[in-house]
Coordinates of C-alpha atoms in Angstrom, one line a residue:
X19 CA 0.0 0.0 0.0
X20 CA 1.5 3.2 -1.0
X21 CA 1.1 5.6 1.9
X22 CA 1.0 9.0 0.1
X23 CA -2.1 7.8 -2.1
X24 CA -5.4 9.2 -0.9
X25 CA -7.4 6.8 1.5
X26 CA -11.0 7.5 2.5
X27 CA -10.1 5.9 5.9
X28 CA -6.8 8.6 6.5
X29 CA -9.4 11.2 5.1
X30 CA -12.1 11.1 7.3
X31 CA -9.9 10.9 10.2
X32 CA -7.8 13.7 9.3
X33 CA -10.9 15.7 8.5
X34 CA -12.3 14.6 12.0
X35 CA -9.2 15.3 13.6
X36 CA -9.1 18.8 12.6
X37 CA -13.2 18.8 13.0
X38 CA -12.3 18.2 17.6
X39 CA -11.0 21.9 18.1
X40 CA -12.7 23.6 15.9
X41 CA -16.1 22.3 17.5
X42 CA -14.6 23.0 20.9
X43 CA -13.8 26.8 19.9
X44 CA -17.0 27.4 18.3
X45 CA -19.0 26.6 21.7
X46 CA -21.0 29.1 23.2
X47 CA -18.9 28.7 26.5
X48 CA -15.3 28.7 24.6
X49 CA -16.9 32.0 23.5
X50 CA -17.9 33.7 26.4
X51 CA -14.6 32.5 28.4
X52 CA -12.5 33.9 25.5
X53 CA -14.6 37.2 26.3
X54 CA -14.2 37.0 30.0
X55 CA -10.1 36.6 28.8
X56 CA -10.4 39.7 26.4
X57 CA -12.2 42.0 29.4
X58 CA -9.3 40.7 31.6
X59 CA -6.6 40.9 29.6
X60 CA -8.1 44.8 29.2
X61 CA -7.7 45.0 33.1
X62 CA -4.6 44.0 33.6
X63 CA -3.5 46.2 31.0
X64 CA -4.6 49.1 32.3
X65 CA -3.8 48.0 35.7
X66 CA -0.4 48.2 34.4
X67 CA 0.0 51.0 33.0
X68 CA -1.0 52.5 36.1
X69 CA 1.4 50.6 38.6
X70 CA 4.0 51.7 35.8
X71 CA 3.1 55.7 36.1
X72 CA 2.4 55.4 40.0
X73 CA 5.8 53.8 40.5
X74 CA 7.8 55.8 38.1
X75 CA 6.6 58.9 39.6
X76 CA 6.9 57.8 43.1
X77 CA 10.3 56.3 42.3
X78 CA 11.5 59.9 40.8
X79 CA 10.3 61.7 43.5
X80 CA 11.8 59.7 46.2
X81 CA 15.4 60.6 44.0
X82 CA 13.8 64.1 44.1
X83 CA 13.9 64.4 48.0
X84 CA 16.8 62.8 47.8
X85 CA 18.4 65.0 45.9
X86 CA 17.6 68.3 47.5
X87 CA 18.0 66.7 51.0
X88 CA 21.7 66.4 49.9
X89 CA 21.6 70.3 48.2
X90 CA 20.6 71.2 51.6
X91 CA 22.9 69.3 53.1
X92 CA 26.0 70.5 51.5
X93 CA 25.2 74.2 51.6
X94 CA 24.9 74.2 55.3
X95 CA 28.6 72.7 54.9
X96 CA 29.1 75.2 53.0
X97 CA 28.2 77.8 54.9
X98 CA 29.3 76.8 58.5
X99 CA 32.5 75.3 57.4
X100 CA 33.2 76.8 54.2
X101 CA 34.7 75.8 50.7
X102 CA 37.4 73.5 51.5
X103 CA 35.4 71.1 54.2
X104 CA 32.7 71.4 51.5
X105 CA 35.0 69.8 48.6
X106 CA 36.2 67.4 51.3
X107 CA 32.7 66.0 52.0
X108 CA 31.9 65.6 48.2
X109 CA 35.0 63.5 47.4
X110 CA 34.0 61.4 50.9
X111 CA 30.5 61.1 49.1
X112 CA 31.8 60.3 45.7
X113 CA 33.9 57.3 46.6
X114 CA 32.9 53.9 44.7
X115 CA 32.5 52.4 48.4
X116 CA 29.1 54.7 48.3
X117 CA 26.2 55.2 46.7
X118 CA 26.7 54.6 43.2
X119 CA 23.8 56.7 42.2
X120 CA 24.0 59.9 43.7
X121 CA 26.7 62.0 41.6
X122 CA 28.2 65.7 42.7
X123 CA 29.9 68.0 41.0
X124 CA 32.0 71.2 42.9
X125 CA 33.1 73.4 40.3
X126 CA 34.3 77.1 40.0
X127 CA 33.6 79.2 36.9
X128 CA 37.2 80.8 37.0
X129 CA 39.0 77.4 37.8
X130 CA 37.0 74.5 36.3
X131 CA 36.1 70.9 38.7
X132 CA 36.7 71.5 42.4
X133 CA 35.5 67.9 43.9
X134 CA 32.9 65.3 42.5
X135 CA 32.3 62.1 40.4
X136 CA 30.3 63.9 37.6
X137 CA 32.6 64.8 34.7
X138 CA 30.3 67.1 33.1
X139 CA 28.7 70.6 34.3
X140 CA 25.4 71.4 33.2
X141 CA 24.7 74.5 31.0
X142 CA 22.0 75.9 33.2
X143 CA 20.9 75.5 36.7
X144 CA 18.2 73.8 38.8
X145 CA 16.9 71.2 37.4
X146 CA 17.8 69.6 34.3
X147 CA 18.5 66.0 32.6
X148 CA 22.0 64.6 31.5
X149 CA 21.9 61.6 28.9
X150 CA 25.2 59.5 30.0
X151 CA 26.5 56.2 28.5
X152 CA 26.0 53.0 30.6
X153 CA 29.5 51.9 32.4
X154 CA 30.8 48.8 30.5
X155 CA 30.3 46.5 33.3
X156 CA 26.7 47.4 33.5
X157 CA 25.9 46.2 29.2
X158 CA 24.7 43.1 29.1
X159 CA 23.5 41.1 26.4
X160 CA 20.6 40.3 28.5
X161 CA 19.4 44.0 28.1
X162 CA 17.4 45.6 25.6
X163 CA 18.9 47.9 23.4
X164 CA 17.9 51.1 25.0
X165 CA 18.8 49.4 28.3
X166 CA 22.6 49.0 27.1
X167 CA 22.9 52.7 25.0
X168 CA 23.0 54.3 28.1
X169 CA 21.5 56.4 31.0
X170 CA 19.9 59.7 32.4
X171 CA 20.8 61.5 35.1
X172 CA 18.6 64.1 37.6
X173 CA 20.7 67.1 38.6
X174 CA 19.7 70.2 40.4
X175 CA 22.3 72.9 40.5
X176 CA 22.9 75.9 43.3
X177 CA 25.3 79.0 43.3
X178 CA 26.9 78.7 46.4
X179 CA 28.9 82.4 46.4
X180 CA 30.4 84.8 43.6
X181 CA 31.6 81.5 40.9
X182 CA 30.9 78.4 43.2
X183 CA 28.3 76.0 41.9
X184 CA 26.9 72.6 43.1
X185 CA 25.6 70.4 41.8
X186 CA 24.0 66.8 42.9
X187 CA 22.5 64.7 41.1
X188 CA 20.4 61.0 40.8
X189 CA 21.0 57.8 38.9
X190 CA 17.5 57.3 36.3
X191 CA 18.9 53.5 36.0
X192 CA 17.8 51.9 39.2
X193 CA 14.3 53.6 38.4
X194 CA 14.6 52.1 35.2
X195 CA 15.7 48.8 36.1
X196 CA 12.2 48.7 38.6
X197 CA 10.1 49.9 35.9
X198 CA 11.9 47.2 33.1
X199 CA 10.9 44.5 36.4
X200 CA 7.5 45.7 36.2
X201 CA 7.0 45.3 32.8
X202 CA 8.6 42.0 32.7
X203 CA 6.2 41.0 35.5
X204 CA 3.0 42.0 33.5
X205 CA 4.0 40.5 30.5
X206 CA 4.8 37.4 32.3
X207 CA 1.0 37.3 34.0
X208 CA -0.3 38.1 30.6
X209 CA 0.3 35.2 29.2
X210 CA 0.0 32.9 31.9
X211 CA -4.0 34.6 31.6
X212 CA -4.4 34.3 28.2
X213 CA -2.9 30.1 28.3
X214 CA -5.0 30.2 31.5
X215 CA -8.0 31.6 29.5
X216 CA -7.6 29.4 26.0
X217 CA -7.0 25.8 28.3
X218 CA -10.1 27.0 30.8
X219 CA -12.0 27.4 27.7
X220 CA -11.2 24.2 26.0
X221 CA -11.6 22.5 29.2
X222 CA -15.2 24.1 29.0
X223 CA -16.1 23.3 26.0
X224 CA -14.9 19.8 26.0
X225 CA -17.7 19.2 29.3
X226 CA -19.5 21.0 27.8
X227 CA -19.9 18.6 24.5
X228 CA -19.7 15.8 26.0
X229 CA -23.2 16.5 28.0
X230 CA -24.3 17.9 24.8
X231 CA -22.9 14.8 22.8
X232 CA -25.0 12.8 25.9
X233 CA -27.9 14.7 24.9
X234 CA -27.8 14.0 21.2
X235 CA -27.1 10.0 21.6
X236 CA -30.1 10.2 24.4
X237 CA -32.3 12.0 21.3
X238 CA -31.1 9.4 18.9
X239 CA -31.8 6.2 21.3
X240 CA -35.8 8.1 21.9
X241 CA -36.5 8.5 18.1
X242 CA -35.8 5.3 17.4
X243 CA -38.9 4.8 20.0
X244 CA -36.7 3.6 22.8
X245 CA -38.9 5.7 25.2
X246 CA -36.9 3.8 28.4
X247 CA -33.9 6.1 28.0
X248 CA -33.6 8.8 29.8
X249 CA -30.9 12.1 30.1
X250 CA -28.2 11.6 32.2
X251 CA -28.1 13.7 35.5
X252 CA -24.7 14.7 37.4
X253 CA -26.5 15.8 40.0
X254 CA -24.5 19.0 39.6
X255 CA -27.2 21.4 39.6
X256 CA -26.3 23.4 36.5
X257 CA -28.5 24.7 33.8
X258 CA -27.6 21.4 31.3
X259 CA -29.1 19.3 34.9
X260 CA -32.2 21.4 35.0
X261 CA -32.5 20.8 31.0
X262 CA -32.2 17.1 31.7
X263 CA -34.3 16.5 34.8
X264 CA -37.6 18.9 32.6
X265 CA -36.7 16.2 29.3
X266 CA -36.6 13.4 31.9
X267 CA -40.2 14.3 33.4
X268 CA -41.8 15.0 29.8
X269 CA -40.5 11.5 28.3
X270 CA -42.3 9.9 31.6
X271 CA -45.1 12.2 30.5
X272 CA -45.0 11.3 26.9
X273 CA -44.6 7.2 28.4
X274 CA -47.4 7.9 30.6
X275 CA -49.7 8.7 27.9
X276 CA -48.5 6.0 25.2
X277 CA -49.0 3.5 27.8
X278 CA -52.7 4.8 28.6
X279 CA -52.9 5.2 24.8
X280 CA -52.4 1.3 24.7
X281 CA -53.8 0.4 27.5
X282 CA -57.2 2.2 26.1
X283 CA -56.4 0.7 22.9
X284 CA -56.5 -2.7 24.3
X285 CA -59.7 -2.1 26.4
X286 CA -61.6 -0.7 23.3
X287 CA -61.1 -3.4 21.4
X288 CA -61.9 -5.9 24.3
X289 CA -64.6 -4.2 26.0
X290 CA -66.4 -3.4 22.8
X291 CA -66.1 -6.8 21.3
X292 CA -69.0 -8.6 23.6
X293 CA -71.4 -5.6 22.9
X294 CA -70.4 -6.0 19.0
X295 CA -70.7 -9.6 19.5
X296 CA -74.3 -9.3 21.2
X297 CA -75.3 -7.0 18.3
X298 CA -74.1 -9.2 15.3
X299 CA -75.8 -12.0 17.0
X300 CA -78.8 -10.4 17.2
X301 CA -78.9 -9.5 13.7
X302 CA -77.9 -12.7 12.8
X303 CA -81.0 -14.6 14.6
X304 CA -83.4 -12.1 13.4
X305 CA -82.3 -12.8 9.8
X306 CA -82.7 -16.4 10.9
X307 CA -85.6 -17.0 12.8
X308 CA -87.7 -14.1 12.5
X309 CA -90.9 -14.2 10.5
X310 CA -93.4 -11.5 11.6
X311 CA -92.6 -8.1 11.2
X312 CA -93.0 -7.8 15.2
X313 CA -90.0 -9.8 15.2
X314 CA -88.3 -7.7 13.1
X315 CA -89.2 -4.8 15.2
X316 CA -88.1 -6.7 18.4
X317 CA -85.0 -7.4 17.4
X318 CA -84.2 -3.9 15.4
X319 CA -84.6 -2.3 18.7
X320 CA -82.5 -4.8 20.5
X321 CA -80.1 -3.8 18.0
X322 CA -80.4 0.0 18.3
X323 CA -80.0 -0.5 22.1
X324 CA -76.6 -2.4 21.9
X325 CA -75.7 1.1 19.5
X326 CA -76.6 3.4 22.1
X327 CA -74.4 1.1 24.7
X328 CA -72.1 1.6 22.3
X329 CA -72.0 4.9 21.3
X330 CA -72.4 6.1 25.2
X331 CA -69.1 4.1 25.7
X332 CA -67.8 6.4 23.0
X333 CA -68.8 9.7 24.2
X334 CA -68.0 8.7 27.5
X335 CA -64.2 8.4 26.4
X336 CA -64.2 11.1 24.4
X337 CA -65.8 13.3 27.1
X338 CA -62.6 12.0 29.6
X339 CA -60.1 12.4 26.7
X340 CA -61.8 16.1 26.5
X341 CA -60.9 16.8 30.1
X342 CA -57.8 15.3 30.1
X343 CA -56.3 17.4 27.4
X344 CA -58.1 20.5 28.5
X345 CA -59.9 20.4 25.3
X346 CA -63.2 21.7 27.1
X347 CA -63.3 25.2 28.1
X348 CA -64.0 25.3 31.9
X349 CA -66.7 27.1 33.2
X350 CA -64.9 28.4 36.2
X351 CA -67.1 30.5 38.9
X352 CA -68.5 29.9 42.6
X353 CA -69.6 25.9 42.5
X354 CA -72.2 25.7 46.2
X355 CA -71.2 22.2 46.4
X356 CA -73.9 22.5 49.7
X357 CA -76.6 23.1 46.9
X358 CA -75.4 20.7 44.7
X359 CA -75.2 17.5 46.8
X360 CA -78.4 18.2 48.3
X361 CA -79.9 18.7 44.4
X362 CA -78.0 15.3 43.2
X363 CA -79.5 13.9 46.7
X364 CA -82.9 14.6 46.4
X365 CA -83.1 13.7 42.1
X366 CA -81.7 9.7 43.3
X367 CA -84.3 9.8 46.3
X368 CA -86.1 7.4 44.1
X369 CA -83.5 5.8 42.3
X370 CA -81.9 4.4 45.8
X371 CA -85.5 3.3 46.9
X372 CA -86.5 1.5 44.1
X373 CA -83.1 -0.2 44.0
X374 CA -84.0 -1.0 48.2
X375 CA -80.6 1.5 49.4
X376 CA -81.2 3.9 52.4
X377 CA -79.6 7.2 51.0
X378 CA -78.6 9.6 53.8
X379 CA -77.1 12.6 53.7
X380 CA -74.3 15.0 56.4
X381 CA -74.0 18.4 54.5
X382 CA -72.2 21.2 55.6
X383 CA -73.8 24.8 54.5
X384 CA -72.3 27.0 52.4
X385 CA -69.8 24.9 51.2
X386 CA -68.1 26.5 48.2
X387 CA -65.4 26.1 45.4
X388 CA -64.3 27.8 42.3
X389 CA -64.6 25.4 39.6
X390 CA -66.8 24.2 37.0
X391 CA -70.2 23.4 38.0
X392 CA -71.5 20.6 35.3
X393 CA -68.1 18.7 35.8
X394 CA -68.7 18.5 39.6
X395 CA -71.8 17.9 39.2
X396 CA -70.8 14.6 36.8
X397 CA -68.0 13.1 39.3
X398 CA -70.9 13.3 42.0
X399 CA -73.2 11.5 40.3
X400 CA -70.9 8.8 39.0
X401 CA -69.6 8.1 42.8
X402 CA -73.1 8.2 43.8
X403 CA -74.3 5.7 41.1
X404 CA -71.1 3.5 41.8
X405 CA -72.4 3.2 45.5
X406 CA -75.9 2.3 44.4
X407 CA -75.5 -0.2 42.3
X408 CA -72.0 -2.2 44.4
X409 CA -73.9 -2.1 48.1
X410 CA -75.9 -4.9 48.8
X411 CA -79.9 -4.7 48.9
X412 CA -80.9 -2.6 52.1
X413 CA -77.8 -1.4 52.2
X414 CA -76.6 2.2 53.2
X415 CA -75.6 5.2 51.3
X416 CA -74.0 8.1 52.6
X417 CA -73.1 11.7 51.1
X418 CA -70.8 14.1 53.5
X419 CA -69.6 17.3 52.6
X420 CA -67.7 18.7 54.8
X421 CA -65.9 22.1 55.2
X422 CA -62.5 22.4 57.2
X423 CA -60.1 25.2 57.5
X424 CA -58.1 24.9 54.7
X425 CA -59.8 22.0 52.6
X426 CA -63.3 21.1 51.2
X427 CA -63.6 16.7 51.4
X428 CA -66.8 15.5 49.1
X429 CA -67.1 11.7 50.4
X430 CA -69.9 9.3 48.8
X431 CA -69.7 6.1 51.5
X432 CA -72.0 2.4 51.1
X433 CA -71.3 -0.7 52.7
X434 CA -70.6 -2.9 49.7
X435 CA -67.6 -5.3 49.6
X436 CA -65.4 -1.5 48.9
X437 CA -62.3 -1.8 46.9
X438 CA -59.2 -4.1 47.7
X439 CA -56.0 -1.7 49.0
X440 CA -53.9 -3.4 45.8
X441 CA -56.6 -2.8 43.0
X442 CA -57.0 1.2 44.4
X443 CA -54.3 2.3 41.6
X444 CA -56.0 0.4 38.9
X445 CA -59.7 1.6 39.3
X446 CA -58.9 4.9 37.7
X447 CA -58.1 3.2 34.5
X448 CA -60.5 3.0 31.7
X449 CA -62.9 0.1 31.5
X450 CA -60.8 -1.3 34.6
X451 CA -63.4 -3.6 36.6
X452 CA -62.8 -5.6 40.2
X453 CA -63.5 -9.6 38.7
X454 CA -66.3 -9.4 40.9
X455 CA -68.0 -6.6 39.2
X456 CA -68.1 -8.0 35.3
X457 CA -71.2 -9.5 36.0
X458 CA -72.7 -6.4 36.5
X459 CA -73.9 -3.6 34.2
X460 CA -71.1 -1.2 33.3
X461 CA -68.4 0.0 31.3
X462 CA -65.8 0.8 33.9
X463 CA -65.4 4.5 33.0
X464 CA -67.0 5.8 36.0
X465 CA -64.3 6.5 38.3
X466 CA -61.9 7.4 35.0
X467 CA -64.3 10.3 34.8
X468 CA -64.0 11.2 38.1
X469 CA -60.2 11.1 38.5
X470 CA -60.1 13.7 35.3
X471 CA -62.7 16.0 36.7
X472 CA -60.3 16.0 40.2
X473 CA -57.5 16.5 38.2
X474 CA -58.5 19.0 36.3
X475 CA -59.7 20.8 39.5
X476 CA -56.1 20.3 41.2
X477 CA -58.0 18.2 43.8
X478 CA -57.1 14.7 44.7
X479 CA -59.2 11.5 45.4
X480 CA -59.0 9.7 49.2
X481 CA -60.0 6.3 49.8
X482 CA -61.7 5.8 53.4
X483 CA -62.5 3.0 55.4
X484 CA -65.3 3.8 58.2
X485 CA -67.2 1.6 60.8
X486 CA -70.3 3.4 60.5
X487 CA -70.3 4.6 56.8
X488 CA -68.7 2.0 55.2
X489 CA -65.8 2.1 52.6
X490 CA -65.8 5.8 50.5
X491 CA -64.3 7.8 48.1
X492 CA -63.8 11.2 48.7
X493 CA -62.7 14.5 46.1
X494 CA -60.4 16.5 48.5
X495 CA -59.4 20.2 47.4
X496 CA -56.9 21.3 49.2
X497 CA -56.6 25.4 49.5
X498 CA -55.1 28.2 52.0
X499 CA -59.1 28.7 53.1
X500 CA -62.1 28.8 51.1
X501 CA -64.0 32.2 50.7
X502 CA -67.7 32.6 51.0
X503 CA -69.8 32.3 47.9
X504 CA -70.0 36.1 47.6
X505 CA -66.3 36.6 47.6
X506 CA -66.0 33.9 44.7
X507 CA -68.5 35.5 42.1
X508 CA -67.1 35.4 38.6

């Protein structure tokens, strides 16, 4: 194999090699940390340039003092001990063995140099600056350019008497060498901050993908309908965790639902096939065996029964599908649930007597909620019929309403057989019936209605077990206090 021909293999991975940084410097968080390095960098740059000036200018003033503490000095030499003790103490001062930056200069106008270590007399005096070339010991390579050309020096020149003039002066190199150290310093932290800044951000960016690469394969693994994955939390808190644990809770939503979807799937089509059954059978043994046209009647209208079975099984689901997805607009307002019990409990007066059920009633007054009133009204009458038609013949059934402080309980109780603790979960579920109950008339939707309705009211339902009442199910809505009726208008 000749290794300089092209190869689709050496291709791709050189394309995806150079494909890893740049997808890790394009990032949103590569970005703003390369910002956060800019705005930094910014700082310490002017930062600089202010410790720079400050110390320059405090460094030049200390030589200042300096300088003029020494004029000061050496004129009161001058004048209490005259010229010749005066010339004395600037050679003492301008022996190597001292300070190597102060310089002084004793001269006369008529006679030239008197004492001092500076070869050269300034034109004028007072202050003034003297550009003098850096002593050969003090070039080295390790210097810049303008570092090894040379020096400045402060003086500050007095006429002592008739020609005599003094002069002393400072050394700009130390200040110089302090203000090179400072730069040197800055430029040093500089770039530590800007390798700093570029390996934070690639750092960054690199957790940063990889959740977002997590993300991706999680997206991937739930399109192809694998709806048991979930995002991955680190438990670190962060915005990607928050993004995670609201996906998480929406695919157990979405699961949820297709589940139910299924599960209603699978009780349509079984729950519906004995009334379909009943009604093709029907048909068929009128075709068979009828022979008057009052059979034909007799069984058309056995027929058109089984439909309405049929069709009230549909409207039933689609009224609990309705409420479920919020697809019917709630008639919010002030629901007296005092005036509706008693209503619901006078129209099954009869209904519970001719089915041989005592039907008592414990209602609080004035009991109210904000809700809708034909929905309440609906999950009432389906507990109510649920009671009537599981307790036994002469059996008892109870309605309480009852009012506390910061709750409303709406409890239909009978002494039937109640429901078993383990099937509780499962009642809620459409066309879900106890074995014991398929002998009896029903579609199972009741108490699927009922759990939408409290749903949809933010209440919750309570199972309850009493000695006196019997086994119940109560609609609890839970509030901080319930107004009065008046305060709940509209």
């Amino acid at each position: 194999m000749n290794l300089f021909e092209p190869s689709a293999g050496r291709d791709t991975a050189f394309a995806r090699l150079i494909e890893t940084p740049r997808r890790y410097v394009t990032t949103a968080h590569f970005r703003l940390t390369l910002i956060f390095a800019v705005a930094f960098s910014l700082s310490v740059a002017v930062l600089f340039g202010v410790i720079y000036w400050t110390a320059g200018s405090a460094l030049r003033k200390q030589a200042g003092e300096t300088v003029m503490r020494d004029v000061a000095l050496l004129r009161d030499v001058y004048k209490h001990q005259g010229e010749k003790e005066l010339a004395l103490e600037i050679e003492s001062r301008s022996q190597p063995s001292m300070r190597a930056d102060l310089y002084y200069r004793l001269q006369s106008v008529s006679k030239g140099l008197i004492a001092g270590n500076f070869p050269e007399a300034p034109a004028v005096l007072g202050w003034s600056i003297v550009e003098r070339p850096l002593p050969e010991s003090l070039r080295g390579e390790d210097k810049p350019p303008s570092a090894r050309e040379g020096y400045s020096v402060f003086l500050y020149g007095v006429r002592l008497s008739g020609d005599l003039r003094l002069w002393v002066g400072y050394d700009n190199h130390p200040i110089f060498e302090a203000q090179e150290a400072i730069v040197r310093a800055f430029i040093w932290a500089f770039a530590v901050t800007i390798v700093l800044a570029l390996t934070g951000g690639m750092f960054l960016s690199w957790r940063f993908l990889k959740r977002i690469d997590d993300i991706n394969r999680t997206l991937k693994s739930i399109n192809a309908l694998r709806l048991n994955d979930r995002f991955t939390v680190r438990g670190s808190g962060d915005e990607l965790d928050r993004l995670a644990l609201n996906l998480n809770a929406m695919l157990e939503r979405i699961q949820h639902l297709m589940d139910g979807m299924r599960q209603v799937s699978s009780d349509v089509a079984h729950d519906l096939k004995t009334p379909l059954s009943r009604l093709r059978q029907r048909l068929e043994a009128a075709q068979r065996d009828a022979k008057t046209a009052a059979d034909y009647d007799a069984a058309i209208q056995g027929a058109l029964d089984d439909a309405d079975g049929i069709l009230t099984v549909f409207a039933t689901l689609l009224r609990i599908a309705q409420i479920e997805a919020g697809g019917r607009r709630l008639a919010l307002g002030a629901v007296d649930l005092s005036t509706v019990c008693s209503a619901i409990a006078d129209a099954y007066a009869a209904v519970a007597e001719d089915k041989n059920r005592d039907l008592t009633c414990t209602i609080d007054s004035e009991v109210a909620i904000r809700g809708d009133r034909d929905m309440m009204m609906q999950a009432l009458v389906n507990l109510l019929e649920n009671a009537l038609n599981y307790s036994p013949p002469g059996g008892r059934v109870h309605i309480a309403l009852r009012k506390e402080e910061k709750a409303v309980s709406l409890c239909v109780f009978d002494d039937g057989p109640g429901i078993p603790p383990d099937e509780r979960d499962n009642v809620f579920r459409r066309f879900y019936r106890l074995e014991r109950s398929r002998s009896t008339p029903g579609s199972g939707l009741g108490l699927a209605i009922v759990k939408a309705v409290s749903d949809l009211h933010g209440a919750r339902i309570v199972f309850k077990d009493d000695d006196e009442r019997g086994f119940g199910v109560c609609i609890r809505f839970q509030g901080d206090g319930f107004p009065p009726l008046a305060g709940m208008a509209g």
